[in-house]
mmCIF file of C-alpha atoms in Angstrom:
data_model
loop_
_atom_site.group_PDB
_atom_site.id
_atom_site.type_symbol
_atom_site.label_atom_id
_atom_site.label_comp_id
_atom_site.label_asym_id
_atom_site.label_seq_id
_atom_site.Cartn_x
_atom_site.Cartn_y
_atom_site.Cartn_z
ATOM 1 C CA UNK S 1 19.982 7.144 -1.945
ATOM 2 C CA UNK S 2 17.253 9.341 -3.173
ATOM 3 C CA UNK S 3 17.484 13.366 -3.683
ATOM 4 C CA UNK S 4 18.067 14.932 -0.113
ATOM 5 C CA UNK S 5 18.881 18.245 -2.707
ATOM 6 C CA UNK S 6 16.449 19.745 -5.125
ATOM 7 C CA UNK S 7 16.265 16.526 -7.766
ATOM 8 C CA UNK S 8 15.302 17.426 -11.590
ATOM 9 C CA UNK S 9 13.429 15.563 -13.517
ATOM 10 C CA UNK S 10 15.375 12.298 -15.626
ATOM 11 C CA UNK S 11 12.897 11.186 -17.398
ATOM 12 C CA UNK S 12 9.064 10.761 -18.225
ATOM 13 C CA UNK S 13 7.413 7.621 -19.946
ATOM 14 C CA UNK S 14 3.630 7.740 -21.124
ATOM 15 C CA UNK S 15 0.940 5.487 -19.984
ATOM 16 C CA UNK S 16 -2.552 4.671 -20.416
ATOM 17 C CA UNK S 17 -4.623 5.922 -17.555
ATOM 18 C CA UNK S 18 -3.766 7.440 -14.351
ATOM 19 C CA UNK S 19 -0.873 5.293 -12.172
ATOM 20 C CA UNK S 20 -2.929 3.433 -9.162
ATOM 21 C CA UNK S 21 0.071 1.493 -7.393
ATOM 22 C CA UNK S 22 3.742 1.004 -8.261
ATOM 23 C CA UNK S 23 5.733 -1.671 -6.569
ATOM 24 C CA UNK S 24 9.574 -2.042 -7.889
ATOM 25 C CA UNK S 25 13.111 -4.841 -7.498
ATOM 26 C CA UNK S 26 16.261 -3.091 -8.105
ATOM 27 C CA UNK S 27 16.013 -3.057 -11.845
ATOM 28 C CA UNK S 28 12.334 -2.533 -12.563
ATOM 29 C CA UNK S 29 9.335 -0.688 -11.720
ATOM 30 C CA UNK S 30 6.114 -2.731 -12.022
ATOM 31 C CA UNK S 31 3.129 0.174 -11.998
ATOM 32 C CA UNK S 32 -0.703 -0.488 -12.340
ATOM 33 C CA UNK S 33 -2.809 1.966 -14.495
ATOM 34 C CA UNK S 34 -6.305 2.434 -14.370
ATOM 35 C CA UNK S 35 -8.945 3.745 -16.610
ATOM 36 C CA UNK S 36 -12.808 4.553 -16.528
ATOM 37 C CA UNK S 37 -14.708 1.813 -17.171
ATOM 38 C CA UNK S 38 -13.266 -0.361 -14.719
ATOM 39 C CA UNK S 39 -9.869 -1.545 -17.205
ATOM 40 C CA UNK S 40 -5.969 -1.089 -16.224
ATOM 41 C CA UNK S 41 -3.085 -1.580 -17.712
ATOM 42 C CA UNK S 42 -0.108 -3.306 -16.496
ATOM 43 C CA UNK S 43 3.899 -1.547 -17.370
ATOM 44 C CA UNK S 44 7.086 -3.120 -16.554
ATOM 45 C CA UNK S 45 9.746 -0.111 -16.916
ATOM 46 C CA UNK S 46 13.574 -0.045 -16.506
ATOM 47 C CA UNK S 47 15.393 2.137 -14.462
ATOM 48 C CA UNK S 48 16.129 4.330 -17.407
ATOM 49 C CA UNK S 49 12.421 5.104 -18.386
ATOM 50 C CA UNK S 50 12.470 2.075 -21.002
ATOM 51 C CA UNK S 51 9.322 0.302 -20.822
ATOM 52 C CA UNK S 52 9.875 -3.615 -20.636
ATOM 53 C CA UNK S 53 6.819 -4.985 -21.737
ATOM 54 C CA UNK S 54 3.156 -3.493 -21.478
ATOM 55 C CA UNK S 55 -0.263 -5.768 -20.469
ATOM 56 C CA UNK S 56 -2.761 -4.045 -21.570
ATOM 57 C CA UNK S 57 -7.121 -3.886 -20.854
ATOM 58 C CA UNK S 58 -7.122 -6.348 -18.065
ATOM 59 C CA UNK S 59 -10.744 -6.144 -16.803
ATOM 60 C CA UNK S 60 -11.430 -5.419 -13.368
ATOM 61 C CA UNK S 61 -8.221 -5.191 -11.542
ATOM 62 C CA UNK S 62 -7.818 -3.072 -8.768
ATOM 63 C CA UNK S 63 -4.138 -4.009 -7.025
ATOM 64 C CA UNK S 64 -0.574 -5.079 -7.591
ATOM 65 C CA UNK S 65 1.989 -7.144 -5.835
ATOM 66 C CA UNK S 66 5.059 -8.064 -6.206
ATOM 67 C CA UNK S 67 6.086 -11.539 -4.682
ATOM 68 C CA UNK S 68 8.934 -13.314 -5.813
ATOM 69 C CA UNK S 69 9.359 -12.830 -9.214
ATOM 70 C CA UNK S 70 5.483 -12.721 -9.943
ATOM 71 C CA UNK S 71 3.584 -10.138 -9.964
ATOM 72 C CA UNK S 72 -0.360 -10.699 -8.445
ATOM 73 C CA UNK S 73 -3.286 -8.629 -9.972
ATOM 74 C CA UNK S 74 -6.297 -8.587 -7.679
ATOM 75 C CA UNK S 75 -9.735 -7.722 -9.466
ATOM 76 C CA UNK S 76 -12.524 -10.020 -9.865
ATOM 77 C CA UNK S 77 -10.141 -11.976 -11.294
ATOM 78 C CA UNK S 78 -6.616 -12.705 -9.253
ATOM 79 C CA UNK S 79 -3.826 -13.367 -11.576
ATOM 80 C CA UNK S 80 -0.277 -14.068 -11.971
ATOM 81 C CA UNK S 81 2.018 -12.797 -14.148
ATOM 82 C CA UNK S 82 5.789 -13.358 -14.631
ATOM 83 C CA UNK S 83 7.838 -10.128 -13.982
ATOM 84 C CA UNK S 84 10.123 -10.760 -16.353
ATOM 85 C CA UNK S 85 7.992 -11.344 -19.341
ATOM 86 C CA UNK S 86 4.277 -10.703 -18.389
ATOM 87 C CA UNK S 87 3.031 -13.877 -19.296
ATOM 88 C CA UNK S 88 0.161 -15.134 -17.643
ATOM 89 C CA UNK S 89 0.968 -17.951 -15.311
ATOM 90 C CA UNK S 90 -2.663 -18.959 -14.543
ATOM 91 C CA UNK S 91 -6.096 -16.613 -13.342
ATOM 92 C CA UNK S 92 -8.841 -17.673 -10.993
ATOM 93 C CA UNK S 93 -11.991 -16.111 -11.052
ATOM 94 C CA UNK S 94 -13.288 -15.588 -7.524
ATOM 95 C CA UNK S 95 -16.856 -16.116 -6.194
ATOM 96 C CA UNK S 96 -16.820 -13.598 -3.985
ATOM 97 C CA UNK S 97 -15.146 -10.217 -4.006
ATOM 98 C CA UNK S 98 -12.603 -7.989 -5.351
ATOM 99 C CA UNK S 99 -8.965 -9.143 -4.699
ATOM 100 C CA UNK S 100 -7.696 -6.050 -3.031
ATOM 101 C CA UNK S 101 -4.614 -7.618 -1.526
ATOM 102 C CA UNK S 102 -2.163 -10.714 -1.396
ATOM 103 C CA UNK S 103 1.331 -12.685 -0.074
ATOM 104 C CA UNK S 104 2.330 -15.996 -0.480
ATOM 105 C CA UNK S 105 4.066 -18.232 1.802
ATOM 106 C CA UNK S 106 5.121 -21.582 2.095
ATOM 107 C CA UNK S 107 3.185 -22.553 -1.465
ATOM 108 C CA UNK S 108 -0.323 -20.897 -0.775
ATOM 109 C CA UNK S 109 -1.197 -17.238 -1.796
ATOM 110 C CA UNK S 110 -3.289 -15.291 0.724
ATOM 111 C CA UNK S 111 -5.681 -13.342 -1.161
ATOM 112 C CA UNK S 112 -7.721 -10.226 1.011
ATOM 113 C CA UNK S 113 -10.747 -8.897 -0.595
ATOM 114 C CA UNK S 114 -13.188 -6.358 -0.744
ATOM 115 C CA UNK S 115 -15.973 -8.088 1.129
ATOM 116 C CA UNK S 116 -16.572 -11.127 3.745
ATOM 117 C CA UNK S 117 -14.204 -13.578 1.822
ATOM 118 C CA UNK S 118 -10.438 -14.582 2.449
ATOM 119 C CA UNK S 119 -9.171 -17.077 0.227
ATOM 120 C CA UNK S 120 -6.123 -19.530 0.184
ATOM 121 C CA UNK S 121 -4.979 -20.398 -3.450
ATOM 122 C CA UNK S 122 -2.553 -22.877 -5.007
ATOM 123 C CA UNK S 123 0.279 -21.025 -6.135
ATOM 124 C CA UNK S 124 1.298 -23.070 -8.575
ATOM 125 C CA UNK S 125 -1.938 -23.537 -10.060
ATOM 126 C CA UNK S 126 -4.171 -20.884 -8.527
ATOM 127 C CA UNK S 127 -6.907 -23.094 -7.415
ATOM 128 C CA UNK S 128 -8.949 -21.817 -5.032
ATOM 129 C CA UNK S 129 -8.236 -24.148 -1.966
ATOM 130 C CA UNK S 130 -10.260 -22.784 0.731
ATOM 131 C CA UNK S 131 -11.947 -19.676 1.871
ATOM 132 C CA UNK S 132 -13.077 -18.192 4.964
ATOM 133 C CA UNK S 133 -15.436 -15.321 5.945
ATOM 134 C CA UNK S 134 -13.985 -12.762 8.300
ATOM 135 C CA UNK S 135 -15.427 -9.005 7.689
ATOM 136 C CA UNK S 136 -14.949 -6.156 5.355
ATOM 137 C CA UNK S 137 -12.470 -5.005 3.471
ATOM 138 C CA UNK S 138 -9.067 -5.847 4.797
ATOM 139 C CA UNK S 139 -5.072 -6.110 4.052
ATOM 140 C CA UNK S 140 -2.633 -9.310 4.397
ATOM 141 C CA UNK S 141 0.660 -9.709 5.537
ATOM 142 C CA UNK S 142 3.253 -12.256 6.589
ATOM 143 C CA UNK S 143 4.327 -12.064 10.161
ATOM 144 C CA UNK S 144 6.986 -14.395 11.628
ATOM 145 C CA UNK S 145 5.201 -16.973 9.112
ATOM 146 C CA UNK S 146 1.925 -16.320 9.748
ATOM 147 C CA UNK S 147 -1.034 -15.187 7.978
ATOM 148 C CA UNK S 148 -1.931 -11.557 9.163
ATOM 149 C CA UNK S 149 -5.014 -9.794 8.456
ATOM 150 C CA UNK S 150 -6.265 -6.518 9.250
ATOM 151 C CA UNK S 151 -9.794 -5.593 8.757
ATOM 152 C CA UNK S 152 -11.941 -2.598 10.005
ATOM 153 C CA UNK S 153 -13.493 -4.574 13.017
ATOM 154 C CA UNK S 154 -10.682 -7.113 13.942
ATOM 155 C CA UNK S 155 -7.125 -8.541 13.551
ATOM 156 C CA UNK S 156 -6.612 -11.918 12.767
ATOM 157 C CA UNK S 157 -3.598 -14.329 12.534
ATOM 158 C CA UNK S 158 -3.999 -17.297 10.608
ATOM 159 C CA UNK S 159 -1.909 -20.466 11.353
ATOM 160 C CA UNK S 160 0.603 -21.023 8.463
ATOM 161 C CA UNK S 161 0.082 -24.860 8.292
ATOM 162 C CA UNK S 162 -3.398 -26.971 7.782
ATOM 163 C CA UNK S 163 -4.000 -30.724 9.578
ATOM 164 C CA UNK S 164 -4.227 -33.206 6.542
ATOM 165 C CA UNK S 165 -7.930 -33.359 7.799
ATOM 166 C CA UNK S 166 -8.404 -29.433 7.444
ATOM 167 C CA UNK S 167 -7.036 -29.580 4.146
ATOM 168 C CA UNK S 168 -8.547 -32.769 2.884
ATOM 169 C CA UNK S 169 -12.216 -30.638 3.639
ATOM 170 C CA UNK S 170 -11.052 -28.090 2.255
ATOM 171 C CA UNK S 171 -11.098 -25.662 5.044
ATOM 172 C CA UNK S 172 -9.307 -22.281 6.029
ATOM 173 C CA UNK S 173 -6.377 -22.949 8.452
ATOM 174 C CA UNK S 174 -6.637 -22.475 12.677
ATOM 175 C CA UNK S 175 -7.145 -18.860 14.035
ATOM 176 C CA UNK S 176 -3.658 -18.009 16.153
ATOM 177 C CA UNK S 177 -4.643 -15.154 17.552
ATOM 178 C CA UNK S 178 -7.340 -12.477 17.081
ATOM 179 C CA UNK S 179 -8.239 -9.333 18.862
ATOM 180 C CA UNK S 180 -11.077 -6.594 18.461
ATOM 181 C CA UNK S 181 -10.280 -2.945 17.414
ATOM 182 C CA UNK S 182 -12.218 -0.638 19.816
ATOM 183 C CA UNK S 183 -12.468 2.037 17.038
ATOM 184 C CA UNK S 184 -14.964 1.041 14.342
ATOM 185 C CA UNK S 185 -13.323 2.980 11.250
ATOM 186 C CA UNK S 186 -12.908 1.873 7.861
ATOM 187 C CA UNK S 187 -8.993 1.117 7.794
ATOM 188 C CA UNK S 188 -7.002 2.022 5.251
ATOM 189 C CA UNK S 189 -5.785 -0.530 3.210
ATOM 190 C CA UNK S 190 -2.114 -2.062 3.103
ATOM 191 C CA UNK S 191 -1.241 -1.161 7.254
ATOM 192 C CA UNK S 192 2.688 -0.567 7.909
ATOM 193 C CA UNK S 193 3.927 -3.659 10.153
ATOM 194 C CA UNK S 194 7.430 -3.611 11.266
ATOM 195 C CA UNK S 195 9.427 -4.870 14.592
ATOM 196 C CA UNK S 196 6.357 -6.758 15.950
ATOM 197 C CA UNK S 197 4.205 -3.781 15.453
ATOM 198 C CA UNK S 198 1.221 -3.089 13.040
ATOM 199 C CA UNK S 199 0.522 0.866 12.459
ATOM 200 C CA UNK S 200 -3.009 1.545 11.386
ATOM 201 C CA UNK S 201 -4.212 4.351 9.943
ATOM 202 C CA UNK S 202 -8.280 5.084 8.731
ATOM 203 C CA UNK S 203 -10.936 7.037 7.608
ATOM 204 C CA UNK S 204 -13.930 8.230 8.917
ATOM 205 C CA UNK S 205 -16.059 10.839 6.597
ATOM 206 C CA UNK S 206 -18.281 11.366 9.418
ATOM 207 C CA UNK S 207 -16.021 12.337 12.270
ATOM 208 C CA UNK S 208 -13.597 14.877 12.796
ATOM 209 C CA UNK S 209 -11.061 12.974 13.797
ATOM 210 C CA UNK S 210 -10.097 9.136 13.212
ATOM 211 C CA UNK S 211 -7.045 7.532 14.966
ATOM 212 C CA UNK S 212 -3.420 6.214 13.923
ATOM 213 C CA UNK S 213 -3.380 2.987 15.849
ATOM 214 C CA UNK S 214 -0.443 0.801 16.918
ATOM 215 C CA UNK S 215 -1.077 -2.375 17.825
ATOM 216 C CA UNK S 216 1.316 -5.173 20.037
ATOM 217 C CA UNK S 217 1.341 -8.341 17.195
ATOM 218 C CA UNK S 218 2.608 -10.456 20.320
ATOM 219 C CA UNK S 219 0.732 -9.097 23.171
ATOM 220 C CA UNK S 220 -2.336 -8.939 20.929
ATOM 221 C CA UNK S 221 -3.340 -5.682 22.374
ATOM 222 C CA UNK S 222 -3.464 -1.770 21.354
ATOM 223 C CA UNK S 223 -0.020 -0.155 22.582
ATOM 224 C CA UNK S 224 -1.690 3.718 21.427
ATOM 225 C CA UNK S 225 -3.599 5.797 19.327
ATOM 226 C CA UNK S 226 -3.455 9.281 17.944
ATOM 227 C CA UNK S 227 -6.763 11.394 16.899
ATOM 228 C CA UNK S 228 -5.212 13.525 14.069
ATOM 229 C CA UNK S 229 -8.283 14.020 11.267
ATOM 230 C CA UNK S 230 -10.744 12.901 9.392
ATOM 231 C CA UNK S 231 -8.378 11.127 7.104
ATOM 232 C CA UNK S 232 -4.890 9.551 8.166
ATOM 233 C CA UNK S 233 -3.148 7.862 6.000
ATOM 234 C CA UNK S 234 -0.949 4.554 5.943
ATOM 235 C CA UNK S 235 2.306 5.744 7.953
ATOM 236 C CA UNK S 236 5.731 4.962 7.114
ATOM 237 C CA UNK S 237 7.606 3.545 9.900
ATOM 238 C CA UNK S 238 11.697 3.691 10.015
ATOM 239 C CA UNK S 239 12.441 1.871 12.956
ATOM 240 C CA UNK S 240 16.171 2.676 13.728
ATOM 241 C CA UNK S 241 14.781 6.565 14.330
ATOM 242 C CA UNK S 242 11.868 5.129 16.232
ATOM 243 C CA UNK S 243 9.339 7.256 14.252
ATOM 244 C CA UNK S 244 6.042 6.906 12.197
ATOM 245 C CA UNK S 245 5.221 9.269 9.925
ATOM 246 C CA UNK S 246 2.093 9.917 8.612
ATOM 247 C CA UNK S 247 -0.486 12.234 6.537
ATOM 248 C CA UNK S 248 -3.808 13.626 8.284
ATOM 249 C CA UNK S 249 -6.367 15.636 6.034
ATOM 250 C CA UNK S 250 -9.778 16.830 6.924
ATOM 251 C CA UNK S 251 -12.786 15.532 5.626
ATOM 252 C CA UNK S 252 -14.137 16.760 1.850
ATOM 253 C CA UNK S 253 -13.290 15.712 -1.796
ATOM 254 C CA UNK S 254 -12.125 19.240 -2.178
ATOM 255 C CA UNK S 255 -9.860 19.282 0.803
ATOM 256 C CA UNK S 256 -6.359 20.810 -0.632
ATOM 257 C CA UNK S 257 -4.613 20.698 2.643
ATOM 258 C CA UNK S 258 -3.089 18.798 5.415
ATOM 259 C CA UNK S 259 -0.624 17.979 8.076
ATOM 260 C CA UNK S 260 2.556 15.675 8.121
ATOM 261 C CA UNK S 261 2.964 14.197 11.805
ATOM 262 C CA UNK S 262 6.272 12.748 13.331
ATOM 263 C CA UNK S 263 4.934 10.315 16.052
ATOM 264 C CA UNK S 264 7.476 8.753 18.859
ATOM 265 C CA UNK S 265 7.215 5.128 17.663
ATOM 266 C CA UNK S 266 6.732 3.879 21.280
ATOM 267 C CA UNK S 267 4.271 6.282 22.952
ATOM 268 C CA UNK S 268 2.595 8.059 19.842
ATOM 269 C CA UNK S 269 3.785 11.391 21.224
ATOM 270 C CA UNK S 270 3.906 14.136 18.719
ATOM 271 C CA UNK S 271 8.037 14.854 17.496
ATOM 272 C CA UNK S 272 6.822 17.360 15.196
ATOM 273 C CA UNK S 273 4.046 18.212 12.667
ATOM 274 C CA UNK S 274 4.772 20.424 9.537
ATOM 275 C CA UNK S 275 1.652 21.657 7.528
ATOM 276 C CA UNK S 276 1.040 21.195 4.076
ATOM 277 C CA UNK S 277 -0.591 23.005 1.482
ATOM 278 C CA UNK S 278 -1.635 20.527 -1.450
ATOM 279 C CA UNK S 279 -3.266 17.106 -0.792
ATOM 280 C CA UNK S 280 -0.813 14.776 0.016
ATOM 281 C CA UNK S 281 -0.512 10.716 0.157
ATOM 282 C CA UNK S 282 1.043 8.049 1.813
ATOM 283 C CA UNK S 283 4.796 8.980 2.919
ATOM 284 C CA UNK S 284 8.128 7.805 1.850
ATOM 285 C CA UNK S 285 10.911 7.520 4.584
ATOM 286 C CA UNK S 286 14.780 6.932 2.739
ATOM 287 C CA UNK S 287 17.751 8.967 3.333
ATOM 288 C CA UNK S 288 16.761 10.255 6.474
ATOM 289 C CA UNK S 289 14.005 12.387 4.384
ATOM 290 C CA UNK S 290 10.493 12.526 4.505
ATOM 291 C CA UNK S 291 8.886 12.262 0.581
ATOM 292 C CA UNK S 292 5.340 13.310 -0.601
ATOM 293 C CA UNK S 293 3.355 13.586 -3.671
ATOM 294 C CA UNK S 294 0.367 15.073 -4.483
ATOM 295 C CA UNK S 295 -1.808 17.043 -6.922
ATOM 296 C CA UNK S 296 -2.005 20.478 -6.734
ATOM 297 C CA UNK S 297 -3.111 23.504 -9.244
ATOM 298 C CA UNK S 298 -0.236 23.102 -11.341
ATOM 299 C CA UNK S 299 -0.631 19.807 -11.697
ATOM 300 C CA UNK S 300 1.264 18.105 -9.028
ATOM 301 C CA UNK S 301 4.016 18.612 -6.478
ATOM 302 C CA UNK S 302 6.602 16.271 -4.734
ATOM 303 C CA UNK S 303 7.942 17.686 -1.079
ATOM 304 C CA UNK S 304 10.885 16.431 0.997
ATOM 305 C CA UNK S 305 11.312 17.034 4.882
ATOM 306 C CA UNK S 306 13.710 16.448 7.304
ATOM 307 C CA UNK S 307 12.613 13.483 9.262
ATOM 308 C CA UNK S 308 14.192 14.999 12.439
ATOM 309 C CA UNK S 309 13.062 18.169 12.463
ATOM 310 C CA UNK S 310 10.028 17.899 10.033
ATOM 311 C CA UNK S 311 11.852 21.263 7.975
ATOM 312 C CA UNK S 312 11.058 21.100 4.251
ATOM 313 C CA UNK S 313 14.369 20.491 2.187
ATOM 314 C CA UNK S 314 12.864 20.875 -1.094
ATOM 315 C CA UNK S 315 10.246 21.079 -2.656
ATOM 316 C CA UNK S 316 9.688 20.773 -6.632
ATOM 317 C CA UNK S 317 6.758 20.705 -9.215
ATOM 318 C CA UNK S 318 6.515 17.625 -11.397
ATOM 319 C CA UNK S 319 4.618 16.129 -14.219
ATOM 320 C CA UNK S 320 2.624 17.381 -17.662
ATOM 321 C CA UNK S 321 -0.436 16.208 -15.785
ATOM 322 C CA UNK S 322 -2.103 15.344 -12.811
ATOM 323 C CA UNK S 323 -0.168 13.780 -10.481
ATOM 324 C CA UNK S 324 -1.728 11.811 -7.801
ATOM 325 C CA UNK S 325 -0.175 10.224 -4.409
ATOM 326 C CA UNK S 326 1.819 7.032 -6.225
ATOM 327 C CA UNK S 327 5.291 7.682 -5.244
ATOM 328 C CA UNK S 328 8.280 5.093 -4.897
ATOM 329 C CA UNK S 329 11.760 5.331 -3.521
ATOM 330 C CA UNK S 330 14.211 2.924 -5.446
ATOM 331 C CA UNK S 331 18.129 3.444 -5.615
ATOM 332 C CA UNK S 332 18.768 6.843 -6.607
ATOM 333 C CA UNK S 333 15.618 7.985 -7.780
ATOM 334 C CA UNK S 334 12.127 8.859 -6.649
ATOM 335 C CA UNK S 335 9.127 7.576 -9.058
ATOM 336 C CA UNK S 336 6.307 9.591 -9.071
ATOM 337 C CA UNK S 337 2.614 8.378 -10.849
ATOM 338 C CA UNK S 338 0.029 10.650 -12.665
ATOM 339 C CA UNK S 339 -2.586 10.672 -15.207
ATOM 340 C CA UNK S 340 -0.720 9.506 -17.934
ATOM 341 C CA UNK S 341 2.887 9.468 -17.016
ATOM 342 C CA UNK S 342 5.450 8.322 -14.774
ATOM 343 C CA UNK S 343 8.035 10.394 -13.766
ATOM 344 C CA UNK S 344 11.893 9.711 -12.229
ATOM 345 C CA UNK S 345 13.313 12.729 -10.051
ATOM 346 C CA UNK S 346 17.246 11.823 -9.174
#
């Protein structure tokens, strides 16, 4: 279990550019790295802060997933590495887009972008073997086998399986079901779906307040929605307490404050809020303990509440550098990304 206690810092390993998304198995933690100019870098890094193997100026990418021993890299080129090794198993240039997001199921790899375009690739080969246009930028999940994709304007979910006909043409696979937001805000990427439920949060830099939705997968309607700020982030969701917690900022690139909400997982009633004084990201829920990261004048800050009563349990300045809101629960340890380093509080 991660730190419910003050944690100190284990170790630190250096990196090229500032840490963009970290995704981890039990013995390895996969992180993207970005740099200006458009170039990342991919790390593989052991548990003890021993780096693996390094991939290193790859053009254009933008995400990283993790999916069954491969690791996807979404850019204007999707590719596929092997965890263990980082060899390239194949890349596909796309027509249209920037790969922002992607799962794979039952041999096809769902690939979300940046614009109009969803595509279905071979995933043994990568081949691009359809593609369908369906609105904006958007995320993709797997839900009870299906294809599910969130976008600003609507959610839709795909059938899993083509007729020899569709796929013969080369077309996308039947719509299951699809339903209309009746907010129009951009969402934030990568919603939170768990027990039949899909948590939404957005942004809107032209409104005071934007909404945390929750939306019924099954019914295929809105169950509630919470106005909390001009920013709310992508929630974290731990069922068994039958909570989602979430960020909320106000609007402004020089906004250094915010609020953590408790929401009643059900209803969307408030359980408690606890204000915070640094720009915070996307929670962590483990060990019945709230985790955040963020930059702040010292260079960053990690802070853990109580996710019953929202009271902070610790909090503790980390990093040599800027640290920004890439943060990762694994094990024992909490992983926390900046500009140039990676750091492991236990």
């Amino acid at each position: 279990m991660p730190p419910r206690q003050t944690p100190e810092r284990e170790w630190r390993v250096d990196l090229r550019g500032t840490v963009f998304r970290m995704v981890a198995t039990d013995a390895t933690v996969y992180c993207l790295t970005l740099r200006s100019g458009g170039s990342g870098d991919v790390y593989a890094v052991r548990t003890d802060g021993v780096i693996r193997w390094h991939e290193a100026d790859l053009d254009g990418v933008g995400s990283l997933d993790y999916v069954a021993g491969r690791l996807y890299l979404g850019g204007r080129t999707f590719r596929a590495l092997e965890a263990d090794s980082g060899g390239e198993l194949f890349e596909t240039k796309l027509p249209d887009g920037q790969a922002y997001s992607a799962v794979e199921h039952r041999g096809t790899i769902y690939v979300a972008t940046n614009t109009d375009s969803f595509y279905g690739l071979d995933a043994d080969t990568g081949a691009i073997q359809w593609h369908a246009s369906i609105g904006g930028d958007h995320g993709v999940s797997i839900y009870r086998g299906q294809p599910l994709v969130s976008s600003p304007y609507r959610i839709r979910c795909y059938r899993s399986d083509r007729s020899p006909l569709t796929a013969l043409l080369g077309e996308p696979p039947a719509i299951h079901t699809s339903w209309q937001p009746p907010h129009q805000s951009v969402a934030v990427l990568w919603p939170a779906v768990v027990d039949g439920t899909l948590y939404r949060g957005a942004v809107g830099t032209d409104r005071s307040t934007v909404p945390l939705i929750a939306y019924d997968l099954d019914a295929g309607r809105r169950r509630w929605h919470r106005e909390l700020a001009s920013y709310v982030y992508t929630p974290a969701v731990d069922p068994d307490a039958g909570r989602v917690y979430t960020f909320a900022r106000p609007a402004g690139a020089r906004t250094s404050h915010g609020t953590v909400y408790a929401l009643d997982s059900a209803s969307g009633a408030t359980a408690w809020s606890q204000p915070l004084d640094f720009r915070a990201g996307c929670p962590v829920i483990a060990n019945e303990t709230v985790y955040l990261s963020g930059p702040d004048d010292d260079g960053g800050r990690v802070v853990a509440l109580d996710s019953s009563t929202g009271a902070v349990r610790w909090e503790a300045g980390v990093g040599d550098s800027q640290v920004n809101h890439a943060l990762l629960s694994v094990g024992e340890r909490l992983y926390v990304g900046g500009t140039g380093e990676m750091v492991a509080l236990a």
